[in-house]
Amino acid sequence: MLKNKVALITGGGQGVGQGIALALAKEGAHIVVTGRTLEKCETTAKMLRDHGVKALALRCDVKSGSDLEEIMDKTIAEFGRLDILVNNAQEVARGPLLSITDEQMNGNWDSGPLATFRLMKLAYPHLKESKGNVINLCSSVMKRWDVGTYGVYAAVKAAIQQLTRAAANEWGKDGICVNAIMPHAKSPALAGWMERNPVEAEHFQKSIPLGYVGDCEDDIGAFVAMMCSENARYLSGQTIALDGGQVFIG
């Protein structure tokens, strides 16, 4: 389905990013996996190569504009093209608004909307050539009435949603599809929280109509692979909840 396509994924050393990378590799895509911890990215790259595809692991702090330029340059130097961009990396500052510092807010902004904005612009000429796809990571927390201690996180994810819509409108004429997903996925962080808080975790899972938290590869990654295939060529400008039906999107 994606044979010999090239995908660049930020935050691909673990969790959702790794799951997306593995799902794309299963469909034949070559992967550039980036993250702040190179060892984690190299572990993911080895897993990807086991699927018979090429994989390149690169260290990148998405808050650094020069790092983003470097990973784009190295992607094109290695593979000569780019078909899929997945903006996944994101810092999370959790707490009541009055407890969040400017530094934390800036970290969320720089790693989220600003990094997404920068990397989409860097990817644009290559995606225009390949008629490619952008998948941005949002969160269903931006649609919940009980946003609670995730206010800053919800705010920056809402900004990414608007960037997604703007790029879809502006770049559609170039054959580029731009979409976002809002996943519930059993990432290492969520899995750890569930182990430490079994009562709350049970209540959380019961609030999901399908009854479970999505698997990073089989539920989230597989859907992203479909979004990047010819079967979804008319899909653009959308923000799709992958949360087992938990959040109503009005």
Coordinates of N, CA and C in Angstrom, one line a residue:
M1 N 0.8 -1.2 0.0 CA 0.0 0.0 0.0 C 0.9 1.3 0.0
L2 N 2.0 1.2 0.7 CA 2.9 2.4 0.8 C 4.3 2.1 0.3
K3 N 4.4 1.1 -0.5 CA 5.7 0.5 -0.9 C 6.6 1.6 -1.4
N4 N 7.8 1.8 -0.9 CA 8.9 2.7 -1.3 C 8.5 4.2 -1.0
K5 N 7.4 4.5 -0.3 CA 7.2 5.8 0.2 C 8.2 6.1 1.3
V6 N 8.4 7.4 1.5 CA 9.3 7.8 2.6 C 8.6 8.6 3.6
A7 N 8.7 8.3 4.9 CA 7.9 9.0 6.0 C 8.9 9.5 7.0
L8 N 8.7 10.7 7.4 CA 9.5 11.4 8.5 C 8.6 11.5 9.7
I9 N 9.0 10.9 10.8 CA 8.2 10.9 12.0 C 8.9 11.5 13.2
T10 N 8.4 12.5 13.8 CA 9.0 13.1 15.0 C 8.5 12.4 16.2
G11 N 9.4 12.3 17.3 CA 9.0 11.6 18.5 C 8.7 10.1 18.2
G12 N 9.5 9.5 17.4 CA 9.3 8.1 17.0 C 10.0 7.1 17.8
G13 N 10.7 7.5 18.9 CA 11.4 6.5 19.7 C 10.6 5.6 20.5
Q14 N 9.3 5.9 20.7 CA 8.5 5.1 21.6 C 7.0 5.5 21.4
G15 N 6.1 4.8 22.0 CA 4.7 5.2 22.0 C 4.0 5.3 20.7
V16 N 3.2 6.4 20.5 CA 2.4 6.5 19.3 C 3.3 6.7 18.1
G17 N 4.4 7.5 18.2 CA 5.3 7.7 17.1 C 5.9 6.4 16.6
Q18 N 6.3 5.5 17.5 CA 6.9 4.2 17.2 C 5.8 3.3 16.6
G19 N 4.6 3.4 17.1 CA 3.5 2.6 16.6 C 3.2 3.0 15.2
I20 N 3.1 4.3 14.9 CA 2.9 4.7 13.5 C 4.0 4.3 12.6
A21 N 5.2 4.4 13.0 CA 6.4 4.0 12.2 C 6.3 2.5 11.9
L22 N 6.0 1.7 12.8 CA 5.9 0.3 12.6 C 4.8 -0.1 11.6
A23 N 3.6 0.6 11.7 CA 2.5 0.4 10.9 C 2.8 0.8 9.4
L24 N 3.5 1.9 9.3 CA 3.9 2.4 7.9 C 4.9 1.4 7.3
A25 N 5.8 1.0 8.1 CA 6.8 0.0 7.6 C 6.2 -1.3 7.2
K26 N 5.2 -1.8 7.9 CA 4.5 -3.0 7.4 C 3.9 -2.8 6.1
E27 N 3.6 -1.6 5.7 CA 3.0 -1.3 4.4 C 4.1 -1.0 3.3
G28 N 5.3 -1.1 3.7 CA 6.4 -0.9 2.8 C 7.1 0.4 2.7
A29 N 6.8 1.3 3.6 CA 7.4 2.6 3.6 C 8.7 2.6 4.3
H30 N 9.6 3.4 3.8 CA 10.9 3.6 4.4 C 10.7 4.8 5.5
I31 N 11.4 4.7 6.6 CA 11.1 5.6 7.7 C 12.3 6.4 8.2
V32 N 12.1 7.7 8.4 CA 13.1 8.5 9.2 C 12.5 8.7 10.5
V33 N 13.1 8.2 11.6 CA 12.5 8.3 12.9 C 13.4 9.3 13.8
T34 N 12.8 10.3 14.3 CA 13.6 11.3 15.1 C 13.1 11.4 16.5
G35 N 14.0 11.9 17.4 CA 13.6 12.1 18.8 C 14.8 12.7 19.5
R36 N 14.5 13.2 20.7 CA 15.6 13.8 21.5 C 16.6 12.7 22.0
T37 N 16.2 11.5 22.2 CA 17.1 10.4 22.6 C 17.4 9.5 21.5
L38 N 18.6 9.6 20.9 CA 19.0 8.9 19.7 C 18.9 7.4 19.9
E39 N 19.2 6.9 21.1 CA 19.2 5.4 21.4 C 17.8 4.9 21.2
K40 N 16.8 5.6 21.6 CA 15.4 5.1 21.4 C 15.1 5.1 19.9
C41 N 15.5 6.1 19.2 CA 15.2 6.1 17.8 C 15.9 5.0 17.1
E42 N 17.1 4.7 17.5 CA 17.9 3.6 16.9 C 17.2 2.2 17.2
T43 N 16.7 2.1 18.4 CA 15.9 0.8 18.7 C 14.7 0.7 17.8
T44 N 14.0 1.8 17.6 CA 12.8 1.8 16.6 C 13.3 1.4 15.2
A45 N 14.4 2.1 14.8 CA 14.9 1.8 13.4 C 15.2 0.4 13.2
K46 N 15.8 -0.3 14.2 CA 16.1 -1.7 14.1 C 14.9 -2.5 13.9
M47 N 13.8 -2.2 14.7 CA 12.5 -2.9 14.6 C 12.0 -2.7 13.2
L48 N 12.1 -1.5 12.6 CA 11.6 -1.2 11.3 C 12.3 -2.0 10.2
R49 N 13.6 -2.1 10.4 CA 14.4 -2.9 9.4 C 14.0 -4.4 9.4
D50 N 13.5 -4.8 10.5 CA 13.1 -6.2 10.5 C 11.9 -6.5 9.6
H51 N 11.2 -5.4 9.2 CA 10.1 -5.5 8.2 C 10.6 -5.3 6.8
G52 N 11.9 -5.3 6.6 CA 12.5 -5.2 5.2 C 12.5 -3.9 4.6
V53 N 12.4 -2.8 5.4 CA 12.4 -1.5 4.8 C 13.7 -0.8 5.3
K54 N 14.0 0.4 4.7 CA 15.1 1.2 5.2 C 14.7 2.1 6.3
A55 N 15.6 2.3 7.3 CA 15.2 3.2 8.4 C 16.4 4.0 8.8
L56 N 16.2 5.3 9.1 CA 17.2 6.2 9.5 C 16.8 6.8 10.8
A57 N 17.7 6.7 11.8 CA 17.4 7.3 13.1 C 18.2 8.6 13.3
L58 N 17.6 9.7 13.7 CA 18.2 11.0 13.8 C 17.8 11.6 15.1
R59 N 18.8 12.2 15.8 CA 18.5 13.0 17.0 C 17.9 14.3 16.6
C60 N 16.8 14.8 17.3 CA 16.2 16.0 17.0 C 15.4 16.6 18.1
D61 N 15.7 17.8 18.5 CA 14.8 18.5 19.4 C 14.0 19.4 18.6
V62 N 12.7 19.1 18.6 CA 11.8 19.9 17.6 C 11.6 21.3 18.0
K63 N 12.1 21.7 19.2 CA 12.1 23.1 19.6 C 13.2 23.9 18.9
S64 N 14.1 23.2 18.3 CA 15.2 23.8 17.6 C 15.0 23.9 16.1
G65 N 14.9 25.1 15.6 CA 14.7 25.3 14.1 C 15.8 24.7 13.3
S66 N 17.1 24.8 13.8 CA 18.2 24.2 13.1 C 18.2 22.7 13.1
D67 N 17.7 22.1 14.1 CA 17.5 20.6 14.2 C 16.5 20.2 13.1
L68 N 15.4 20.9 13.0 CA 14.4 20.6 12.0 C 14.9 20.7 10.6
E69 N 15.7 21.7 10.3 CA 16.3 21.9 9.0 C 17.2 20.7 8.7
E70 N 18.0 20.3 9.8 CA 19.0 19.2 9.6 C 18.3 17.9 9.3
I71 N 17.2 17.6 10.0 CA 16.6 16.3 9.7 C 15.9 16.3 8.4
M72 N 15.4 17.4 7.9 CA 14.8 17.5 6.6 C 15.9 17.3 5.5
D73 N 17.0 18.0 5.7 CA 18.2 17.9 4.8 C 18.7 16.4 4.7
K74 N 18.8 15.8 5.9 CA 19.3 14.4 5.9 C 18.3 13.4 5.3
T75 N 17.0 13.7 5.5 CA 16.0 12.8 4.9 C 16.1 12.8 3.4
I76 N 16.2 14.0 2.8 CA 16.3 14.1 1.3 C 17.6 13.6 0.8
A77 N 18.7 13.9 1.6 CA 20.0 13.3 1.1 C 20.0 11.8 1.1
E78 N 19.3 11.2 2.1 CA 19.3 9.7 2.2 C 18.4 9.1 1.2
F79 N 17.2 9.7 1.1 CA 16.1 9.0 0.3 C 15.7 9.7 -1.0
G80 N 16.1 11.0 -1.1 CA 15.8 11.7 -2.3 C 14.3 12.2 -2.5
R81 N 13.5 11.9 -1.4 CA 12.1 12.3 -1.5 C 11.5 12.3 -0.1
L82 N 10.3 12.8 0.0 CA 9.5 12.7 1.2 C 8.0 12.6 0.8
D83 N 7.3 11.6 1.3 CA 5.9 11.4 1.0 C 5.0 11.6 2.1
I84 N 5.5 11.4 3.4 CA 4.6 11.5 4.6 C 5.4 12.2 5.7
L85 N 4.7 13.2 6.3 CA 5.3 13.9 7.4 C 4.3 13.6 8.6
V86 N 4.8 13.1 9.7 CA 4.0 12.9 10.9 C 4.6 13.8 12.0
N87 N 3.9 14.8 12.4 CA 4.3 15.7 13.5 C 3.7 15.1 14.8
N88 N 4.5 14.4 15.6 CA 4.1 13.7 16.7 C 4.7 14.2 18.0
A89 N 5.9 14.6 18.0 CA 6.6 15.1 19.2 C 5.9 16.2 19.9
Q90 N 5.9 16.2 21.2 CA 5.2 17.3 21.9 C 5.5 17.2 23.4
E91 N 5.9 18.4 24.0 CA 6.1 18.4 25.4 C 4.7 18.6 26.1
V92 N 4.6 18.2 27.3 CA 3.3 18.3 28.0 C 3.5 18.9 29.4
A93 N 2.9 20.1 29.6 CA 2.9 20.7 30.9 C 1.5 20.5 31.5
R94 N 1.4 19.8 32.5 CA 0.1 19.5 33.2 C 0.0 20.2 34.5
G95 N -1.1 20.8 34.7 CA -1.4 21.5 36.0 C -2.4 22.6 35.8
P96 N -3.0 23.1 36.9 CA -3.9 24.3 36.8 C -3.2 25.4 36.1
L97 N -3.9 26.3 35.4 CA -3.3 27.4 34.7 C -2.5 28.2 35.6
L98 N -2.9 28.5 36.8 CA -2.1 29.3 37.7 C -0.8 28.7 38.2
S99 N -0.6 27.5 37.9 CA 0.7 26.8 38.3 C 1.6 26.7 37.1
I100 N 1.2 27.0 35.9 CA 2.0 26.9 34.7 C 2.9 28.1 34.6
T101 N 4.2 27.9 34.4 CA 5.1 29.0 34.2 C 5.2 29.4 32.7
D102 N 5.7 30.6 32.5 CA 5.9 31.0 31.1 C 6.8 30.0 30.4
E103 N 7.8 29.6 31.1 CA 8.8 28.6 30.5 C 8.1 27.4 30.0
Q104 N 7.2 26.8 30.9 CA 6.5 25.6 30.5 C 5.6 25.9 29.3
M105 N 4.9 27.0 29.3 CA 4.0 27.4 28.2 C 4.8 27.5 26.9
N106 N 5.9 28.2 27.0 CA 6.8 28.3 25.8 C 7.3 27.0 25.3
G107 N 7.6 26.1 26.2 CA 8.0 24.7 25.8 C 6.9 24.0 25.1
N108 N 5.7 24.1 25.6 CA 4.6 23.4 24.9 C 4.3 24.1 23.5
W109 N 4.4 25.4 23.4 CA 4.2 26.1 22.2 C 5.3 25.7 21.2
D110 N 6.5 25.8 21.6 CA 7.7 25.6 20.7 C 7.7 24.2 20.2
S111 N 7.4 23.2 21.0 CA 7.5 21.8 20.6 C 6.2 21.4 19.9
G112 N 5.1 22.2 20.0 CA 3.9 21.8 19.3 C 3.6 22.6 18.1
P113 N 2.8 23.7 18.2 CA 2.4 24.5 17.0 C 3.6 25.0 16.3
L114 N 4.6 25.6 17.0 CA 5.7 26.2 16.2 C 6.5 25.1 15.5
A115 N 6.8 24.0 16.1 CA 7.5 22.9 15.4 C 6.7 22.4 14.3
T116 N 5.4 22.2 14.4 CA 4.6 21.7 13.4 C 4.6 22.7 12.2
F117 N 4.5 24.0 12.5 CA 4.5 25.0 11.5 C 5.8 25.0 10.7
R118 N 6.9 25.0 11.4 CA 8.2 25.0 10.8 C 8.4 23.8 9.9
L119 N 8.1 22.6 10.4 CA 8.4 21.4 9.7 C 7.5 21.2 8.5
M120 N 6.2 21.6 8.6 CA 5.4 21.6 7.5 C 5.9 22.5 6.3
K121 N 6.4 23.6 6.7 CA 7.0 24.5 5.7 C 8.2 23.9 5.0
L122 N 9.1 23.3 5.8 CA 10.3 22.7 5.3 C 9.9 21.5 4.4
A123 N 8.8 20.8 4.7 CA 8.4 19.6 4.0 C 7.7 20.0 2.7
Y124 N 7.1 21.1 2.7 CA 6.2 21.5 1.6 C 6.7 21.2 0.2
P125 N 7.9 21.7 -0.2 CA 8.3 21.5 -1.6 C 8.5 20.0 -2.0
H126 N 8.9 19.2 -1.0 CA 9.0 17.8 -1.2 C 7.7 17.1 -1.3
L127 N 6.8 17.5 -0.4 CA 5.4 16.9 -0.5 C 4.7 17.3 -1.7
K128 N 4.9 18.5 -2.2 CA 4.3 19.0 -3.4 C 4.7 18.1 -4.6
E129 N 6.0 17.8 -4.6 CA 6.5 16.9 -5.7 C 5.9 15.5 -5.6
S130 N 5.7 15.0 -4.4 CA 5.3 13.6 -4.3 C 3.8 13.5 -4.1
K131 N 3.1 14.6 -4.1 CA 1.6 14.6 -3.8 C 1.4 13.9 -2.4
G132 N 2.1 14.4 -1.4 CA 2.2 13.6 -0.2 C 1.1 14.0 0.9
N133 N 1.4 13.5 2.1 CA 0.5 13.6 3.2 C 1.2 14.2 4.4
V134 N 0.4 15.0 5.2 CA 0.9 15.4 6.5 C -0.2 14.9 7.5
I135 N 0.3 14.3 8.6 CA -0.5 13.9 9.7 C 0.0 14.6 11.0
N136 N -0.8 15.4 11.5 CA -0.5 16.1 12.8 C -1.2 15.5 13.9
L137 N -0.5 15.4 15.1 CA -1.1 14.8 16.3 C -1.8 15.9 17.1
C138 N -3.1 15.8 17.3 CA -3.8 16.6 18.3 C -4.3 15.7 19.4
S139 N -5.3 16.1 20.2 CA -5.7 15.4 21.3 C -7.2 15.6 21.6
S140 N -7.9 14.6 22.0 CA -9.3 14.7 22.3 C -9.5 15.6 23.5
V141 N -8.5 15.8 24.3 CA -8.6 16.7 25.5 C -9.1 18.1 25.1
M142 N -8.8 18.5 23.8 CA -9.2 19.8 23.4 C -10.7 19.9 23.1
K143 N -11.4 18.7 23.1 CA -12.8 18.7 22.9 C -13.6 18.3 24.2
R144 N -12.9 18.0 25.3 CA -13.6 17.6 26.5 C -14.1 18.8 27.3
W145 N -15.2 18.6 28.0 CA -15.7 19.6 28.8 C -14.9 19.7 30.1
D146 N -14.3 18.5 30.5 CA -13.5 18.5 31.8 C -12.0 18.5 31.5
V147 N -11.6 19.5 30.8 CA -10.2 19.6 30.4 C -9.2 19.6 31.6
G148 N -9.7 20.1 32.7 CA -9.0 20.0 34.0 C -7.6 20.6 33.9
T149 N -6.6 19.7 34.3 CA -5.2 20.2 34.4 C -4.5 20.1 33.0
Y150 N -5.2 19.9 32.0 CA -4.5 19.8 30.6 C -4.9 21.1 29.8
G151 N -5.1 22.2 30.4 CA -5.5 23.4 29.7 C -4.5 23.9 28.7
V152 N -3.3 23.9 29.1 CA -2.2 24.4 28.2 C -2.0 23.4 27.1
Y153 N -2.0 22.1 27.4 CA -1.9 21.1 26.4 C -3.0 21.2 25.4
A154 N -4.2 21.3 25.9 CA -5.4 21.5 25.0 C -5.3 22.7 24.1
A155 N -4.7 23.8 24.6 CA -4.6 25.0 23.9 C -3.6 24.9 22.7
V156 N -2.5 24.3 22.9 CA -1.5 24.1 21.9 C -2.0 23.1 20.8
K157 N -2.7 22.1 21.3 CA -3.3 21.1 20.3 C -4.3 21.7 19.4
A158 N -5.1 22.6 20.0 CA -6.1 23.4 19.2 C -5.5 24.2 18.2
A159 N -4.3 24.8 18.5 CA -3.6 25.6 17.5 C -3.1 24.7 16.4
I160 N -2.6 23.5 16.7 CA -2.2 22.6 15.7 C -3.4 22.2 14.8
Q161 N -4.5 22.0 15.4 CA -5.7 21.7 14.5 C -6.0 22.8 13.5
Q162 N -5.8 24.1 13.9 CA -6.1 25.2 13.0 C -5.0 25.3 11.9
L163 N -3.7 25.0 12.3 CA -2.7 24.9 11.3 C -3.0 23.8 10.3
T164 N -3.5 22.7 10.7 CA -3.9 21.6 9.9 C -4.9 22.0 8.8
R165 N -5.9 22.7 9.3 CA -7.0 23.1 8.4 C -6.5 24.1 7.4
A166 N -5.6 25.1 7.9 CA -5.1 26.1 7.0 C -4.2 25.5 5.9
A167 N -3.4 24.6 6.3 CA -2.5 23.9 5.3 C -3.3 23.1 4.3
A168 N -4.3 22.4 4.8 CA -5.2 21.6 3.9 C -5.8 22.5 2.8
N169 N -6.3 23.7 3.2 CA -6.9 24.6 2.3 C -5.9 25.2 1.3
E170 N -4.7 25.6 1.8 CA -3.8 26.3 1.0 C -3.0 25.3 0.1
W171 N -2.8 24.1 0.5 CA -1.9 23.2 -0.3 C -2.7 22.1 -1.0
G172 N -4.0 22.1 -0.9 CA -4.8 21.2 -1.6 C -4.6 21.2 -3.1
K173 N -4.4 22.4 -3.7 CA -4.2 22.6 -5.1 C -2.9 22.0 -5.5
D174 N -2.0 21.7 -4.6 CA -0.7 21.1 -4.9 C -0.8 19.5 -4.7
G175 N -2.0 19.1 -4.4 CA -2.1 17.6 -4.2 C -1.7 17.1 -2.9
I176 N -1.5 18.0 -1.9 CA -1.0 17.6 -0.5 C -2.3 17.4 0.4
C177 N -2.4 16.3 1.0 CA -3.5 16.1 2.0 C -2.9 16.3 3.4
V178 N -3.6 17.1 4.2 CA -3.2 17.4 5.5 C -4.4 17.1 6.5
N179 N -4.1 16.2 7.5 CA -5.1 15.8 8.4 C -4.5 15.7 9.8
A180 N -5.3 15.6 10.8 CA -4.9 15.5 12.2 C -5.7 14.3 12.8
I181 N -5.1 13.7 13.8 CA -5.8 12.7 14.6 C -5.7 13.0 16.1
M182 N -6.7 12.6 16.8 CA -6.8 12.7 18.3 C -6.8 11.3 18.9
P183 N -5.7 10.8 19.2 CA -5.6 9.4 19.6 C -5.7 9.1 21.1
H184 N -6.4 8.1 21.5 CA -6.2 7.5 22.8 C -5.3 6.3 22.6
A185 N -4.1 6.3 23.1 CA -3.2 5.2 22.8 C -2.4 4.8 24.1
K186 N -2.2 3.5 24.2 CA -1.5 3.0 25.4 C 0.0 3.2 25.3
S187 N 0.4 4.4 25.3 CA 1.8 4.8 25.3 C 2.5 4.4 26.6
P188 N 3.8 4.4 26.6 CA 4.5 4.1 27.9 C 4.0 5.0 29.1
A189 N 3.8 6.3 28.8 CA 3.4 7.2 29.9 C 2.0 6.8 30.4
L190 N 1.1 6.5 29.5 CA -0.3 6.1 29.9 C -0.3 4.8 30.5
A191 N 0.5 3.8 30.0 CA 0.5 2.5 30.6 C 1.1 2.6 32.0
G192 N 2.1 3.4 32.2 CA 2.6 3.6 33.6 C 1.6 4.2 34.5
W193 N 0.9 5.2 34.1 CA -0.2 5.8 34.9 C -1.3 4.7 35.3
M194 N -1.6 3.9 34.3 CA -2.7 2.9 34.5 C -2.2 1.9 35.6
E195 N -0.9 1.5 35.5 CA -0.4 0.6 36.5 C -0.3 1.2 37.9
R196 N 0.0 2.5 38.0 CA 0.1 3.1 39.3 C -1.3 3.5 39.9
N197 N -2.3 3.6 39.0 CA -3.6 4.1 39.4 C -4.7 3.1 38.9
P198 N -4.7 1.9 39.4 CA -5.6 0.9 38.8 C -7.1 1.2 38.9
V199 N -7.5 1.9 40.0 CA -8.9 2.2 40.2 C -9.3 3.3 39.1
E200 N -8.5 4.4 39.1 CA -8.8 5.4 38.1 C -8.7 4.9 36.7
A201 N -7.7 4.0 36.4 CA -7.6 3.4 35.1 C -8.8 2.6 34.7
E202 N -9.4 1.8 35.6 CA -10.6 1.1 35.3 C -11.7 2.0 35.0
H203 N -11.9 3.1 35.7 CA -12.9 4.0 35.4 C -12.7 4.7 34.1
F204 N -11.5 5.0 33.8 CA -11.1 5.6 32.5 C -11.5 4.7 31.3
Q205 N -11.1 3.4 31.4 CA -11.4 2.5 30.4 C -12.9 2.2 30.2
K206 N -13.7 2.3 31.3 CA -15.1 2.1 31.2 C -15.8 3.3 30.5
S207 N -15.1 4.4 30.5 CA -15.7 5.6 29.9 C -15.5 5.6 28.4
I208 N -14.8 4.6 27.9 CA -14.5 4.4 26.4 C -15.6 3.4 25.9
P209 N -16.5 3.7 25.1 CA -17.5 2.8 24.6 C -17.0 1.5 24.1
L210 N -15.8 1.5 23.4 CA -15.3 0.2 22.9 C -14.6 -0.6 24.0
G211 N -14.3 0.1 25.2 CA -13.9 -0.7 26.3 C -12.4 -0.8 26.5
Y212 N -11.6 -0.2 25.7 CA -10.1 -0.3 25.9 C -9.4 0.9 25.3
V213 N -8.2 1.0 25.7 CA -7.3 2.1 25.2 C -6.6 1.5 24.0
G214 N -6.5 2.3 22.9 CA -6.0 1.9 21.6 C -4.5 1.5 21.7
D215 N -4.2 0.5 20.8 CA -2.8 0.0 20.7 C -2.1 1.0 19.8
C216 N -0.9 1.4 20.1 CA -0.1 2.4 19.4 C 0.1 2.0 17.9
E217 N 0.3 0.7 17.7 CA 0.5 0.2 16.3 C -0.7 -0.2 15.6
D218 N -1.5 -1.1 16.2 CA -2.6 -1.8 15.6 C -3.8 -0.9 15.4
D219 N -4.0 0.0 16.4 CA -5.2 0.9 16.3 C -4.9 2.2 15.7
I220 N -3.8 2.8 16.2 CA -3.5 4.2 15.8 C -2.6 4.2 14.5
G221 N -1.5 3.4 14.5 CA -0.6 3.4 13.4 C -1.3 2.8 12.1
A222 N -2.1 1.8 12.3 CA -2.8 1.2 11.1 C -3.7 2.2 10.5
F223 N -4.4 3.0 11.3 CA -5.3 4.0 10.7 C -4.5 5.1 10.0
V224 N -3.4 5.5 10.5 CA -2.6 6.5 9.9 C -2.1 6.0 8.5
A225 N -1.7 4.7 8.5 CA -1.3 4.1 7.2 C -2.4 4.2 6.2
M226 N -3.6 3.9 6.6 CA -4.7 4.0 5.7 C -4.9 5.4 5.2
M227 N -4.8 6.4 6.1 CA -4.9 7.8 5.8 C -3.9 8.2 4.7
C228 N -2.8 7.6 4.7 CA -1.7 8.0 3.7 C -1.8 7.2 2.4
S229 N -2.8 6.3 2.3 CA -2.9 5.4 1.1 C -3.8 6.1 0.1
E230 N -3.8 5.5 -1.1 CA -4.7 5.9 -2.1 C -6.2 5.7 -1.8
N231 N -6.4 4.8 -0.8 CA -7.8 4.6 -0.4 C -8.4 5.8 0.3
A232 N -7.5 6.7 0.7 CA -8.0 7.9 1.5 C -7.6 9.2 0.7
R233 N -7.4 9.1 -0.6 CA -6.9 10.3 -1.3 C -7.8 11.5 -1.3
Y234 N -9.1 11.4 -0.9 CA -10.0 12.5 -0.9 C -10.2 13.0 0.5
L235 N -9.4 12.6 1.5 CA -9.5 13.0 2.9 C -8.5 14.1 3.1
S236 N -8.9 15.2 3.5 CA -8.0 16.3 3.8 C -8.7 17.4 4.7
G237 N -8.0 18.0 5.5 CA -8.5 19.1 6.4 C -9.3 18.6 7.6
Q238 N -9.2 17.3 7.9 CA -10.0 16.7 9.0 C -9.2 16.5 10.2
T239 N -9.9 16.5 11.4 CA -9.3 16.1 12.7 C -10.2 15.0 13.2
I240 N -9.6 13.8 13.3 CA -10.3 12.6 13.5 C -10.0 12.0 14.9
A241 N -11.0 11.8 15.7 CA -10.8 11.2 17.0 C -10.6 9.7 16.9
L242 N -9.5 9.2 17.4 CA -9.3 7.7 17.5 C -9.3 7.4 19.0
D243 N -10.5 7.3 19.5 CA -10.6 7.2 21.0 C -11.6 6.2 21.4
G244 N -12.0 5.3 20.5 CA -13.0 4.3 20.9 C -14.4 4.9 21.2
G245 N -14.7 6.1 20.7 CA -16.0 6.7 20.8 C -16.2 7.5 22.1
Q246 N -15.1 7.8 22.8 CA -15.2 8.4 24.1 C -15.7 9.9 24.1
V247 N -15.2 10.6 23.2 CA -15.5 12.1 23.1 C -16.4 12.4 22.0
F248 N -17.4 13.1 22.3 CA -18.4 13.6 21.2 C -17.8 14.8 20.6
I249 N -17.7 14.7 19.2 CA -17.2 15.9 18.5 C -18.3 16.6 17.9
G250 N -18.7 17.7 18.4 CA -19.9 18.4 17.9 C -19.5 19.5 16.9

